[in-house]
C-alpha positions as a Markdown table, in Angstrom:
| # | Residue | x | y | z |
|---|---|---|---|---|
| 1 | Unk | 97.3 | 54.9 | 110.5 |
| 2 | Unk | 100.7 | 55.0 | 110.0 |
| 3 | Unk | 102.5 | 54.7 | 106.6 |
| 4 | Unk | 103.9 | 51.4 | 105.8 |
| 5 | Unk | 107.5 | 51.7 | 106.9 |
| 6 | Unk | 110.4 | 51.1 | 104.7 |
| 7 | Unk | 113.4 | 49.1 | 105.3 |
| 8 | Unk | 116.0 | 51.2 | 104.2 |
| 9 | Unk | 118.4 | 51.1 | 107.3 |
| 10 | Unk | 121.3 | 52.0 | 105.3 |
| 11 | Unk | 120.0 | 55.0 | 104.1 |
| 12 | Unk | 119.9 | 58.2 | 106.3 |
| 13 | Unk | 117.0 | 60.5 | 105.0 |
| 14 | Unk | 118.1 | 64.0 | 105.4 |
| 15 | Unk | 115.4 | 66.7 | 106.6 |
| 16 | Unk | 113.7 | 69.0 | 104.2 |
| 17 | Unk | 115.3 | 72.2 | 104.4 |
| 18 | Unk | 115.0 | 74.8 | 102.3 |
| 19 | Unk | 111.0 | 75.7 | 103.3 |
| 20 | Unk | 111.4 | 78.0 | 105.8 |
| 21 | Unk | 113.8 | 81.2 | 105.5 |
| 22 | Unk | 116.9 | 81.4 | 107.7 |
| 23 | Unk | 116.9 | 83.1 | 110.9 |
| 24 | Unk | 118.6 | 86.9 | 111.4 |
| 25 | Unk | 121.8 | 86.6 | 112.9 |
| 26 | Unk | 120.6 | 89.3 | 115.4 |
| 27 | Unk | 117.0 | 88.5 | 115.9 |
| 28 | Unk | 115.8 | 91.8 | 118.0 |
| 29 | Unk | 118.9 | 92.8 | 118.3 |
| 30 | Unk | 120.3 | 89.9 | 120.3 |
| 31 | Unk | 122.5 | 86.7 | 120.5 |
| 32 | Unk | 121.1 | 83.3 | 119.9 |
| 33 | Unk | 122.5 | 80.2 | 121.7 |
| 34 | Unk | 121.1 | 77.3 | 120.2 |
| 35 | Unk | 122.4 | 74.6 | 122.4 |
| 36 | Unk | 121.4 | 74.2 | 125.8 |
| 37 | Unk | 122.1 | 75.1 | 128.8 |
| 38 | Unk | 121.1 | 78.8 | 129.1 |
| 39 | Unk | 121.1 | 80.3 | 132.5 |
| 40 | Unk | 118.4 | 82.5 | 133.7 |
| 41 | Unk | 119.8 | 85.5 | 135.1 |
| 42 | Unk | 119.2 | 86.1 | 138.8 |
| 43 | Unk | 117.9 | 81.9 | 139.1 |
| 44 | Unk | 119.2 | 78.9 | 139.6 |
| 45 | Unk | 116.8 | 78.1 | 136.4 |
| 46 | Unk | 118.7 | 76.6 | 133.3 |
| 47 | Unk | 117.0 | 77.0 | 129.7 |
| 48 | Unk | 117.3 | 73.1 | 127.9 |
| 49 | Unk | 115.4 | 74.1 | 124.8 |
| 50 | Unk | 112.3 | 75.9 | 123.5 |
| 51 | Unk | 109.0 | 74.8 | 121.9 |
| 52 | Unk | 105.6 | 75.7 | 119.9 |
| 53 | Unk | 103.1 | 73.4 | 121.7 |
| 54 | Unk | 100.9 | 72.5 | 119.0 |
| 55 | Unk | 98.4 | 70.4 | 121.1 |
| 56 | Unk | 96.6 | 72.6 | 123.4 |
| 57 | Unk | 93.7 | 74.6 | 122.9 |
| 58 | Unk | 96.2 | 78.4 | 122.8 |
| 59 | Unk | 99.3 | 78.1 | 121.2 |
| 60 | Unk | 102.1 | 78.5 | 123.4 |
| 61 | Unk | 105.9 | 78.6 | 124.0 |
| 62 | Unk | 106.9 | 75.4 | 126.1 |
| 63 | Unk | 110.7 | 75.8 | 127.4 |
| 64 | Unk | 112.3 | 72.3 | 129.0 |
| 65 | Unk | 114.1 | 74.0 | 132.0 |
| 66 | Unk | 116.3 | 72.7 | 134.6 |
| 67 | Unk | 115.1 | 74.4 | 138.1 |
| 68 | Unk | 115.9 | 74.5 | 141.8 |
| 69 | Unk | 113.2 | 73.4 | 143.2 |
| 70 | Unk | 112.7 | 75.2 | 146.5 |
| 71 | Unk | 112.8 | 78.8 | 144.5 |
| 72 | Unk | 109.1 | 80.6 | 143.9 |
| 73 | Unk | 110.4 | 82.4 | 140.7 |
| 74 | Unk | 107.9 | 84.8 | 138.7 |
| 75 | Unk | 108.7 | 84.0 | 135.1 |
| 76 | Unk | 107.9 | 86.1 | 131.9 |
| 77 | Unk | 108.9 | 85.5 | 128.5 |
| 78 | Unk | 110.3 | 87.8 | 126.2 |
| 79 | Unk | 109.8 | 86.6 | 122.7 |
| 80 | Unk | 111.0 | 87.8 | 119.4 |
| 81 | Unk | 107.9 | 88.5 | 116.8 |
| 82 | Unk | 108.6 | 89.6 | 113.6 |
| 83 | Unk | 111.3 | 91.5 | 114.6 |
| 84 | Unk | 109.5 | 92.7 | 118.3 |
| 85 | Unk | 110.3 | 92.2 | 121.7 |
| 86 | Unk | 107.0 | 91.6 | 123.3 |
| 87 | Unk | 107.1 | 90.3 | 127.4 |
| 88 | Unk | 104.3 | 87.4 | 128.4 |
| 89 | Unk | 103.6 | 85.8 | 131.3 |
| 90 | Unk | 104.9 | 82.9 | 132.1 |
| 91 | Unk | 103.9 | 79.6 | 134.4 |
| 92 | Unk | 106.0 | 76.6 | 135.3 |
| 93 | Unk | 105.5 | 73.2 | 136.4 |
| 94 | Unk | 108.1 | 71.2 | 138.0 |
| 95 | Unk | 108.3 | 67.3 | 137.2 |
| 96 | Unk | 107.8 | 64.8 | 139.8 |
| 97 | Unk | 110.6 | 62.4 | 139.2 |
| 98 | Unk | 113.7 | 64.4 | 140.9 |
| 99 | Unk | 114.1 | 61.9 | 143.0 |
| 100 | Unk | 114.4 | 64.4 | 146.3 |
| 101 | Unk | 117.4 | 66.0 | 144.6 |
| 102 | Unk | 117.7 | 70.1 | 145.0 |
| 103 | Unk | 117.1 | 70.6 | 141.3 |
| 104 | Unk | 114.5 | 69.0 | 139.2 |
| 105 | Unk | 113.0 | 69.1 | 135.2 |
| 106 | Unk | 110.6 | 71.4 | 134.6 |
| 107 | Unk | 107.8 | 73.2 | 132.0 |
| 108 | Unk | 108.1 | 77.0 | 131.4 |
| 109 | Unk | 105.2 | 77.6 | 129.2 |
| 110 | Unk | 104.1 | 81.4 | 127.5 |
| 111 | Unk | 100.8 | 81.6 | 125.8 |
| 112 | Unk | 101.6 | 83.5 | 122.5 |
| 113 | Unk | 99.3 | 86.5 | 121.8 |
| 114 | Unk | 97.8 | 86.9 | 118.8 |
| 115 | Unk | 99.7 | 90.1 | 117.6 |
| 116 | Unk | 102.7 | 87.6 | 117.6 |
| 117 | Unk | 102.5 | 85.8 | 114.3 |
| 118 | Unk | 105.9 | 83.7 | 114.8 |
| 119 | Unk | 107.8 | 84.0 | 117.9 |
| 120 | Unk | 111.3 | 82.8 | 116.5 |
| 121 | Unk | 113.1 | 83.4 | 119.8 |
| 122 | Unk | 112.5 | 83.4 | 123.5 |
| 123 | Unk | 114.2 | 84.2 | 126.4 |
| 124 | Unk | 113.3 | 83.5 | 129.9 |
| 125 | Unk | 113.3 | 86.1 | 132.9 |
| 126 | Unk | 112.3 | 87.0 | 136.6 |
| 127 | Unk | 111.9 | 90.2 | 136.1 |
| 128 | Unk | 108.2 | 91.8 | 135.0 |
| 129 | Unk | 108.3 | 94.2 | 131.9 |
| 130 | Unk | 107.9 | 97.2 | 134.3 |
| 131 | Unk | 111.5 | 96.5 | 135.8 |
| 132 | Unk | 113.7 | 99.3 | 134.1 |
| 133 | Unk | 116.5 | 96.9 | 134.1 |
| 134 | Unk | 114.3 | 93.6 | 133.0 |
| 135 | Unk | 116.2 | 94.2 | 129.5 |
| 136 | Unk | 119.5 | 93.9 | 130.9 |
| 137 | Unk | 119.6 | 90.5 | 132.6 |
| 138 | Unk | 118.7 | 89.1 | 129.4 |
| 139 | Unk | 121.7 | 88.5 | 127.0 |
| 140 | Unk | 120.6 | 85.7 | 124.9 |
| 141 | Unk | 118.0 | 84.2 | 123.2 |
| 142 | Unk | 116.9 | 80.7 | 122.4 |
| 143 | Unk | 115.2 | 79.1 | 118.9 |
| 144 | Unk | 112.0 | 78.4 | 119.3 |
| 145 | Unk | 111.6 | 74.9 | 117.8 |
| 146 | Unk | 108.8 | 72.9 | 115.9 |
| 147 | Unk | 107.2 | 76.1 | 114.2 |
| 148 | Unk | 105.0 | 74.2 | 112.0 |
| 149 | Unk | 103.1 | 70.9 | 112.8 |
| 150 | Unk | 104.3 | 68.0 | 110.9 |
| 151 | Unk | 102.4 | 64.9 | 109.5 |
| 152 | Unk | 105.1 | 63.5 | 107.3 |
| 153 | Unk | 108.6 | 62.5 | 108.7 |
| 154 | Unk | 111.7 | 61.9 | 107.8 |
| 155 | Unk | 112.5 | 59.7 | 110.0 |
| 156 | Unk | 111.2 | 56.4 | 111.0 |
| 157 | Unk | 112.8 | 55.8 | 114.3 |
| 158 | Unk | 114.7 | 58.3 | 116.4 |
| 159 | Unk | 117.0 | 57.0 | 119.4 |
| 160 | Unk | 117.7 | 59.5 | 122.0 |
| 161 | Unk | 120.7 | 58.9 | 123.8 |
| 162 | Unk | 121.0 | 61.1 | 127.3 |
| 163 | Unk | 123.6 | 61.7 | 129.3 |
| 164 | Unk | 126.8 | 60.5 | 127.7 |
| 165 | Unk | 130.1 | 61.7 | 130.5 |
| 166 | Unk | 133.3 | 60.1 | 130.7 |
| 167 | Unk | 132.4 | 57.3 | 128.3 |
| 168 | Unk | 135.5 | 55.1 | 126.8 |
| 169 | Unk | 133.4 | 52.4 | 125.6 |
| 170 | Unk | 134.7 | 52.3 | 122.2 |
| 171 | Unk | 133.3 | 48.6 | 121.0 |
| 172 | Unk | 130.2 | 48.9 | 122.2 |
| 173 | Unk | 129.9 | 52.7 | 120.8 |
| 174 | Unk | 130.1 | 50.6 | 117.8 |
| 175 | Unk | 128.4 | 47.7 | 117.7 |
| 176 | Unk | 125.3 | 50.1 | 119.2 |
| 177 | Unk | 125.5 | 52.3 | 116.1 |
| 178 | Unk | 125.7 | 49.5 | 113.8 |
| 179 | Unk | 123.0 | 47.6 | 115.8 |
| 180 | Unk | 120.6 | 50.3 | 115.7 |
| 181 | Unk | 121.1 | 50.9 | 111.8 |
| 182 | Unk | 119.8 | 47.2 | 111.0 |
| 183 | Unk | 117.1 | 47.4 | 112.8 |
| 184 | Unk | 115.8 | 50.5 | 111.0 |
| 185 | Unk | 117.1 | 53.4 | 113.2 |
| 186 | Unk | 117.7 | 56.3 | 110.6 |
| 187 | Unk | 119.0 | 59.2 | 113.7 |
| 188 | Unk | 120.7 | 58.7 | 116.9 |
| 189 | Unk | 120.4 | 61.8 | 119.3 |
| 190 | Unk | 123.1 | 61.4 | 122.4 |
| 191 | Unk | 123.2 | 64.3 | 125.2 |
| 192 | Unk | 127.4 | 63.9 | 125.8 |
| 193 | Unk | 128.8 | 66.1 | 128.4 |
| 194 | Unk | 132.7 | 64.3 | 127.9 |
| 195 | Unk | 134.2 | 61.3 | 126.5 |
| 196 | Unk | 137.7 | 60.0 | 125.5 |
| 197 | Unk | 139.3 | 61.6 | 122.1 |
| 198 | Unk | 138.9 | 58.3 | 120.7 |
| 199 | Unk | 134.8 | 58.2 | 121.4 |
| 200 | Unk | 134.8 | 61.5 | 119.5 |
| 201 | Unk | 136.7 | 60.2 | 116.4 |
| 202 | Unk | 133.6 | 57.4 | 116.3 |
| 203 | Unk | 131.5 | 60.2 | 117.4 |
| 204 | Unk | 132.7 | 62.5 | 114.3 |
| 205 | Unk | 132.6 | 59.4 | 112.0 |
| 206 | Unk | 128.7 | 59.0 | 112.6 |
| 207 | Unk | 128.0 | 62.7 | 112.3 |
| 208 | Unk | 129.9 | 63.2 | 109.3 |
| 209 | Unk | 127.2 | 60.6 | 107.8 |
| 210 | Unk | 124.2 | 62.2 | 109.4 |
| 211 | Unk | 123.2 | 59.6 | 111.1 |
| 212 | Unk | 124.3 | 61.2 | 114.9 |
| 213 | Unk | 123.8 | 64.4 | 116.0 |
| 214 | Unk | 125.6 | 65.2 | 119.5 |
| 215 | Unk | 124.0 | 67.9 | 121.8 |
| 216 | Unk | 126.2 | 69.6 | 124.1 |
| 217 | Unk | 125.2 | 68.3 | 127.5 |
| 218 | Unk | 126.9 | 71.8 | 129.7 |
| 219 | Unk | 124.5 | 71.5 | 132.9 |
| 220 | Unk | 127.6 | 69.9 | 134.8 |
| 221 | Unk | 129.4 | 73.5 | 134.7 |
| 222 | Unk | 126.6 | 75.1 | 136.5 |
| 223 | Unk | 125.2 | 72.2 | 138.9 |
| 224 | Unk | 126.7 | 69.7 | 141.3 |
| 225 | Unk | 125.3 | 66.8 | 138.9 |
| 226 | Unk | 124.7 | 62.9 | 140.5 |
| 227 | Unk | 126.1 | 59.8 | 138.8 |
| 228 | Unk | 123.2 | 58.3 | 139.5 |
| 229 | Unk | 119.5 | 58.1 | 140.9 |
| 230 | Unk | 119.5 | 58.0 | 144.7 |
| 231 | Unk | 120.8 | 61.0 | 146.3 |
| 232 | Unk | 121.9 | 58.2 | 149.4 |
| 233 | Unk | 124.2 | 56.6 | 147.0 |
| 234 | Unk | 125.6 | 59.1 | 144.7 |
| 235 | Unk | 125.6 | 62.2 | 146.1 |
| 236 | Unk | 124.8 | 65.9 | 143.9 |
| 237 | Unk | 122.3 | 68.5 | 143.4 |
| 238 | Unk | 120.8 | 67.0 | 140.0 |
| 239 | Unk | 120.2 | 63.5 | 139.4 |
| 240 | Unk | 122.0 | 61.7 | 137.4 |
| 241 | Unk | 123.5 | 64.5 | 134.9 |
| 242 | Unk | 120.6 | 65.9 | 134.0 |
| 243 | Unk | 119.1 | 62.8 | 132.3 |
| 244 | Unk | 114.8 | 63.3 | 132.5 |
| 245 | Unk | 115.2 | 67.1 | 131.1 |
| 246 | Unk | 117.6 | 65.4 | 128.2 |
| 247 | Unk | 115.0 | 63.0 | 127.5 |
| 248 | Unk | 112.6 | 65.8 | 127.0 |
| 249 | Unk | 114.5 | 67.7 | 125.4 |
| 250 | Unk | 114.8 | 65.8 | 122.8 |
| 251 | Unk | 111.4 | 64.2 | 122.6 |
| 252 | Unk | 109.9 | 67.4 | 121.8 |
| 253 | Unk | 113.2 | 68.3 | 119.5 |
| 254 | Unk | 112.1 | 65.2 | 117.1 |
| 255 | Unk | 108.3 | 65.3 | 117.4 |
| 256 | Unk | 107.2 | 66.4 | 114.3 |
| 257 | Unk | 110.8 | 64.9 | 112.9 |
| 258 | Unk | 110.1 | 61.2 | 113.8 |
| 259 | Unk | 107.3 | 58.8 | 113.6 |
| 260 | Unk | 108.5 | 56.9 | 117.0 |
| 261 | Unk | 111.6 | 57.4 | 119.0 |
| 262 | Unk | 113.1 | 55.4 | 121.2 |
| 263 | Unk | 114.3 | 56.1 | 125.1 |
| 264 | Unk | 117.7 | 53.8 | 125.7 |
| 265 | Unk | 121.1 | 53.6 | 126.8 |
| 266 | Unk | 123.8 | 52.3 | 124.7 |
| 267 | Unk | 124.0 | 49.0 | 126.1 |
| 268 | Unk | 120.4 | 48.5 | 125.4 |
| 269 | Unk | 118.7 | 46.8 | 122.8 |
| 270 | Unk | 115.4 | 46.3 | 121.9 |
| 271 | Unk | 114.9 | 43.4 | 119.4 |
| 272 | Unk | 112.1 | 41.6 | 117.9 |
| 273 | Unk | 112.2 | 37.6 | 118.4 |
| 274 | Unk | 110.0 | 36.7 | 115.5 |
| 275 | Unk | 111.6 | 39.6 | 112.9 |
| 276 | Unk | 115.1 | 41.2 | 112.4 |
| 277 | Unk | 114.2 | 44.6 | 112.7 |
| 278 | Unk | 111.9 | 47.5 | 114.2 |
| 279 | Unk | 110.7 | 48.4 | 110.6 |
| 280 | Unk | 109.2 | 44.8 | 110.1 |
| 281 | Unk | 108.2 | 45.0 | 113.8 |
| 282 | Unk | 106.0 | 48.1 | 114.9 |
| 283 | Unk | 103.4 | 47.5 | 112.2 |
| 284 | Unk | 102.7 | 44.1 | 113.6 |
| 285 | Unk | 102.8 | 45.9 | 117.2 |
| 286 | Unk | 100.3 | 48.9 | 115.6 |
| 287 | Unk | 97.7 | 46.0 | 114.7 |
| 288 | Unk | 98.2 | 43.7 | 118.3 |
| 289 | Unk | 98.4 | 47.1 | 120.6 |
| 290 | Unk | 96.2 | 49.0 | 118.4 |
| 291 | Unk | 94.9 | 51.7 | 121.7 |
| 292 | Unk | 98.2 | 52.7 | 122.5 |
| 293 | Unk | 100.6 | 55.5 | 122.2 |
| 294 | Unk | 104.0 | 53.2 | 122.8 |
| 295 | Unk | 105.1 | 50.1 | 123.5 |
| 296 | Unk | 106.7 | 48.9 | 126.6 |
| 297 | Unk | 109.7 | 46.7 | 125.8 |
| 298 | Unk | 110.9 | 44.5 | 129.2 |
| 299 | Unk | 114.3 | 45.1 | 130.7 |
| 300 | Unk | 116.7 | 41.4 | 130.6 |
| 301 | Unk | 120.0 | 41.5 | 131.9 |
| 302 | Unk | 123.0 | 40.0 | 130.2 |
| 303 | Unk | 126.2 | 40.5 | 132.9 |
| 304 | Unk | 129.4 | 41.5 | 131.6 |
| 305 | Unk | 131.2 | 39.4 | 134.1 |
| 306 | Unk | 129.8 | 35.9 | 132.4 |
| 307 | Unk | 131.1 | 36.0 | 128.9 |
| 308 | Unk | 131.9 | 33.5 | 125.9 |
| 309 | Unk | 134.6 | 34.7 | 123.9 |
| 310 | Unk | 134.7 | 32.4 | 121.1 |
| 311 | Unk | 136.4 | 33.2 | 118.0 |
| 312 | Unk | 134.1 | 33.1 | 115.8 |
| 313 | Unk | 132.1 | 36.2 | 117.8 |
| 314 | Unk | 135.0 | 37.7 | 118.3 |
| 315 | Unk | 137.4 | 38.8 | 115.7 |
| 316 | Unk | 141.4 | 39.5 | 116.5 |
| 317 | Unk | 141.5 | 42.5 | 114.5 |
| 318 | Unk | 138.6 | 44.3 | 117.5 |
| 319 | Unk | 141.0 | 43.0 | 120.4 |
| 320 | Unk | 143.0 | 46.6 | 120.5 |
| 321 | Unk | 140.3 | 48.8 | 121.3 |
| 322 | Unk | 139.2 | 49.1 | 124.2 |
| 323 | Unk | 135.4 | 48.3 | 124.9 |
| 324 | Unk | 132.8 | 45.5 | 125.5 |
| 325 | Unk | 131.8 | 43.1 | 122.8 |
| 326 | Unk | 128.3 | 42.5 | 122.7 |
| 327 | Unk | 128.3 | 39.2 | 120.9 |
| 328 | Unk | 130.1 | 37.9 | 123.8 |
| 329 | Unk | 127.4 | 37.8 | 126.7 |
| 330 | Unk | 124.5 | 35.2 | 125.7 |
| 331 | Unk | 123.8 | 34.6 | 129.1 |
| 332 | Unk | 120.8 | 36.1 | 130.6 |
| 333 | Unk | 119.3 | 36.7 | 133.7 |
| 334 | Unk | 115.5 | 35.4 | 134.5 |
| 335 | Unk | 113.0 | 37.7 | 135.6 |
| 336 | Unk | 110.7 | 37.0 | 138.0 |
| 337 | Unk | 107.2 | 36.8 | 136.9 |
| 338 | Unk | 105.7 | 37.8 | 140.0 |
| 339 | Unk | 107.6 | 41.3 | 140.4 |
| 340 | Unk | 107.9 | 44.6 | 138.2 |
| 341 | Unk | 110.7 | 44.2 | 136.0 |
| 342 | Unk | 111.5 | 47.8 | 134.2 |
| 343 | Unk | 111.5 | 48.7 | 130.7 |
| 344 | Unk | 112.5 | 51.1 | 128.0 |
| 345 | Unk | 110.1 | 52.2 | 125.5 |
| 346 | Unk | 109.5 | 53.4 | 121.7 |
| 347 | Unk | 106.8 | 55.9 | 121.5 |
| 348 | Unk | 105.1 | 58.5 | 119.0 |
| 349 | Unk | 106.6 | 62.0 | 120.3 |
| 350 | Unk | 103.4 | 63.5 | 119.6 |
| 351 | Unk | 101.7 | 61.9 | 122.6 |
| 352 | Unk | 104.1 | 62.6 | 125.1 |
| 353 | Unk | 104.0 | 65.5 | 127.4 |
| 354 | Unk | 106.5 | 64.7 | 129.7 |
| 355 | Unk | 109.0 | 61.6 | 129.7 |
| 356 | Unk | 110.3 | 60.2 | 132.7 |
| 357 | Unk | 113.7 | 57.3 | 132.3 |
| 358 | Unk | 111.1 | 54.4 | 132.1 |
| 359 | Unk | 107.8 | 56.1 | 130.4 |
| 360 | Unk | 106.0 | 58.9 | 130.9 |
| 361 | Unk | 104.5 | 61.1 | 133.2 |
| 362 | Unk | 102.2 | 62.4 | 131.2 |
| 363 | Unk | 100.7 | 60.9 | 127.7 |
| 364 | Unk | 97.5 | 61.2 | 125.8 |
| 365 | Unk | 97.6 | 57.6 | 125.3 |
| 366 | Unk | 99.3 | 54.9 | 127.5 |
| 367 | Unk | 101.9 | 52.7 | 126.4 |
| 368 | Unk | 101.6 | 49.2 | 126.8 |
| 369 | Unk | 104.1 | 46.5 | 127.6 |
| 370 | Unk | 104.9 | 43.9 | 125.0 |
| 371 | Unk | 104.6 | 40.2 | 125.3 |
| 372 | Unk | 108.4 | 39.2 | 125.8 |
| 373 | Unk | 107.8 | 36.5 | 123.6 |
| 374 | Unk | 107.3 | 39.3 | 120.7 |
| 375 | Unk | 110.5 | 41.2 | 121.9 |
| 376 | Unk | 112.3 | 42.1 | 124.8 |
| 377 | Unk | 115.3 | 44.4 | 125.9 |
| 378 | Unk | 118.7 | 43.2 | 125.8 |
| 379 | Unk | 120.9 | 45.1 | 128.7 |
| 380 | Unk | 124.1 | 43.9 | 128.7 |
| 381 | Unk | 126.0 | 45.8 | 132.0 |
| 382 | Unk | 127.5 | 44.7 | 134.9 |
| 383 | Unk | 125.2 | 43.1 | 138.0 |
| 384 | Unk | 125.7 | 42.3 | 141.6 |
| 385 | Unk | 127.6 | 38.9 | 142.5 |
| 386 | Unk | 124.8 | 38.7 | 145.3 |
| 387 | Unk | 122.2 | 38.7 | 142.1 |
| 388 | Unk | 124.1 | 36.8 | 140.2 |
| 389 | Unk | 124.0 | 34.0 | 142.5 |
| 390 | Unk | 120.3 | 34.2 | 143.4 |
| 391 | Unk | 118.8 | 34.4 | 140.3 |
| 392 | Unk | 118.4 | 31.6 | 137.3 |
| 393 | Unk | 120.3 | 32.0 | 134.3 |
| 394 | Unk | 119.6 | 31.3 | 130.8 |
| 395 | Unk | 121.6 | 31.0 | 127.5 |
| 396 | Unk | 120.2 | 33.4 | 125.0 |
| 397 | Unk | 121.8 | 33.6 | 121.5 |
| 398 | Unk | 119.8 | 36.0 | 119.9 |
| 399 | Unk | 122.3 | 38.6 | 119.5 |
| 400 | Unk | 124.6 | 36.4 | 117.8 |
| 401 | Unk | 121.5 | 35.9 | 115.0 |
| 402 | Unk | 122.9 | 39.5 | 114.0 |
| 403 | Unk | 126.5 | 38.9 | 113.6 |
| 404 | Unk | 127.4 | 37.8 | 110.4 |
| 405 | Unk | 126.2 | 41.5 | 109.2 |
| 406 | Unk | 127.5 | 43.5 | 112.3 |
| 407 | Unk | 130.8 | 41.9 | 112.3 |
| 408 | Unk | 131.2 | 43.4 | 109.0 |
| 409 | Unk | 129.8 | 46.8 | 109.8 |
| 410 | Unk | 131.6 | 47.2 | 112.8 |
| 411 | Unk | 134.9 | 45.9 | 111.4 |
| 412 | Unk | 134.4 | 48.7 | 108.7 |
| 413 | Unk | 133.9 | 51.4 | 111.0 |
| 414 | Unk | 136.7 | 50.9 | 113.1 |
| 415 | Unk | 139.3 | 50.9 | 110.1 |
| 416 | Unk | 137.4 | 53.9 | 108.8 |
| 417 | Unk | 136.9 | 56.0 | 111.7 |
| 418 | Unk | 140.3 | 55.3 | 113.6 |
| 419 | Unk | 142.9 | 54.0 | 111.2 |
| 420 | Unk | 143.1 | 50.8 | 113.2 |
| 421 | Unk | 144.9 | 53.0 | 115.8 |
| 422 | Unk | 145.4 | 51.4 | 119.3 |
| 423 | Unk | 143.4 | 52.5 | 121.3 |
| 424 | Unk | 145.1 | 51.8 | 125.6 |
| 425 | Unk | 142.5 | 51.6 | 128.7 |
């Protein structure tokens, strides 16, 4: 059971540090890099980030890895113990959602022995231990990550945030940030591979107040990336930058950091129809869903091209940046009851072995999908004409229940973060 949650969305708790001595600079005698990507000598195999699996019978090393799919590589891991190099075996396991691109997500996992204690560091090689030059195709090591298991948290809700590349969006930036704080979101985790300079001043603003932290998404550099999901329509050797092994990635980097996070784009929100925010909301979805791991939350579409700009929604002083204002689209798109319509979820990280973009591959428990009369997704993006036309629409004002606060927030931000500076197209 849970802890009651409090609603303290204004507040960013900060982890507790302090408990655990820092790392050597040198561990073993080697670099660290603590960001992703990490290339694999010799492979086309790309180190995301590295993890104590807590959950399994032996303890082990799981790395999130990036691989090409049609190599038949012999892993080992060299980990750093107490100051020792010591080589493992290693197996892998390639995800099944690549979508028949070249390169695909994928588990590295080392058992640890029991002469290693703490294995601070790993690093990831094709070469076996009897290989006089195994040593020298490695050059740097990775963290390993979640060294103790957690029970208490110091965060409520966690949004993860993959794949942010050539983003301008500077509005909506906003309004998401300042969405996601009132309804109880206390970290926002975004993968960003490039963005305008103006992004990154909002970018820096949010950081500065620990309430983002940006992961340098670097796979583009080494990999012919997609745009998006079907190699047909967008061609590349990766779908869509790298976006399942980001979603991993940072599931297990907030499992024992978070009690739920949250798998969503920033033009999606999930909001409760009956309650203002997730804090008042996942108790009452704890007691109704009460077998499940995470909750399901349906996908509604809100077009961009069908908007209602009135005033009141939408303040003069937002008009010179450039951007989408949420508070503008209250027109939404049906679903049809008789087909699958898709979903983004909030789930406890603890459960989940392997994420895919809507749910999992792999969970102790299943999630479930909530009663759109309890809450539902809001996606506001562009659609087809040829959708547009076929489908029935309906006014939704929901969102606007929000603005009296967000207009405030987000007016704040703007003149705080970028000087009321113009920002052009």
């Amino acid at each position: 059971m849970l802890p009651q949650f409090k609603n303290e969305q204004n507040k960013t708790p900060l982890p507790n540090k302090g408990k655990e001595k820092p790392l050597p600079l040198m561990p073993c005698g080697m670099k660290v890099q603590k960001n992703p990507i990490i290339k694999v000598s010799n492979l086309k195999t790309y180190m995301v980030g590295s993890y104590i699996e807590h959950r399994q019978k032996e303890k082990m090393i799981r790395t999130i890895a990036i691989v090409l799919r049609s190599e038949k590589p012999e892993y080992h891991c060299l980990l750093c113990c107490n100051g020792q190099k010591i080589y493992v075996t290693a197996t892998y396991d390639i995800h099944s959602d690549h979508f028949d691109f070249e390169y695909g997500t994928a588990d590295i996992t080392c058992n640890i022995p029991d002469k290693c204690t703490k294995p601070t560091h790993v690093a990831i090689t094709s070469r076996s231990p009897k290989e006089d030059e195994s040593l020298q195709d490695i050059h740097v090591f990775q963290p390993v990550r979640n060294q103790q298991k957690q029970e208490v948290f110091p965060y409520n809700f966690t949004v993860c945030i993959s794949a942010m590349f050539d983003y301008r969006n500077v509005l909506m930036l906003v309004q998401a940030m300042e969405m996601y704080r009132m309804l109880g979101v206390q970290k926002v985790v975004i993968y960003k591979t490039n963005c305008n300079k103006d992004i990154q001043k909002v970018l820096d603003y949010y950081t500065r107040q620990q309430f983002v932290e940006i992961i340098p998404w670097t796979i583009a550099s080494y990999i012919n990336v997609s745009r998006g999901w079907q190699k047909s329509e967008t061609p590349g050797e990766l779908h869509y930058f790298g976006q399942i092994a980001a979603l991993n990635d940072c599931v297990y980097r907030y499992m024992y950091q978070s009690h739920y996070v949250a798998l969503q784009d920033l033009d999606e929100f999930i909001l409760p129809l009956k309650f203002k925010s997730w804090t008042e909301l996942l108790p009452e979805l704890e007691k109704k869903y009460s077998n499940f791991g995470g909750f399901e939350f349906e996908n509604n579409f809100f077009p961009l091209s069908i908007n209602d700009s009135n005033s009141k929604y939408s303040p003069d002083s937002w008009k010179k940046f450039a951007g989408d204002n949420i508070l503008e689209h209250i027109i939404r798109i049906r679903n049809d009851p008789k087909e699958f319509n898709n979903f983004k979820v909030i789930v406890d990280p603890r459960l989940v072995y392997k994420a895919t973009v809507h749910g999992f591959l792999d969970i102790i428990k299943s999630t479930v999908r909530v009663d759109s009369q309890i809450a539902r997704m809001y996606h506001i993006r562009h659609v087809p004409k040829e959708r547009l036309a076929s489908t029935f629409q309906i006014q939704d004002t929901h969102l606007r229940d929000y603005a009296d606060s967000l207009i405030l927030a987000v007016s704040k931000v703007l003149q705080e973060a970028l000087e009321t500076e113009h920002i052009s197209d």
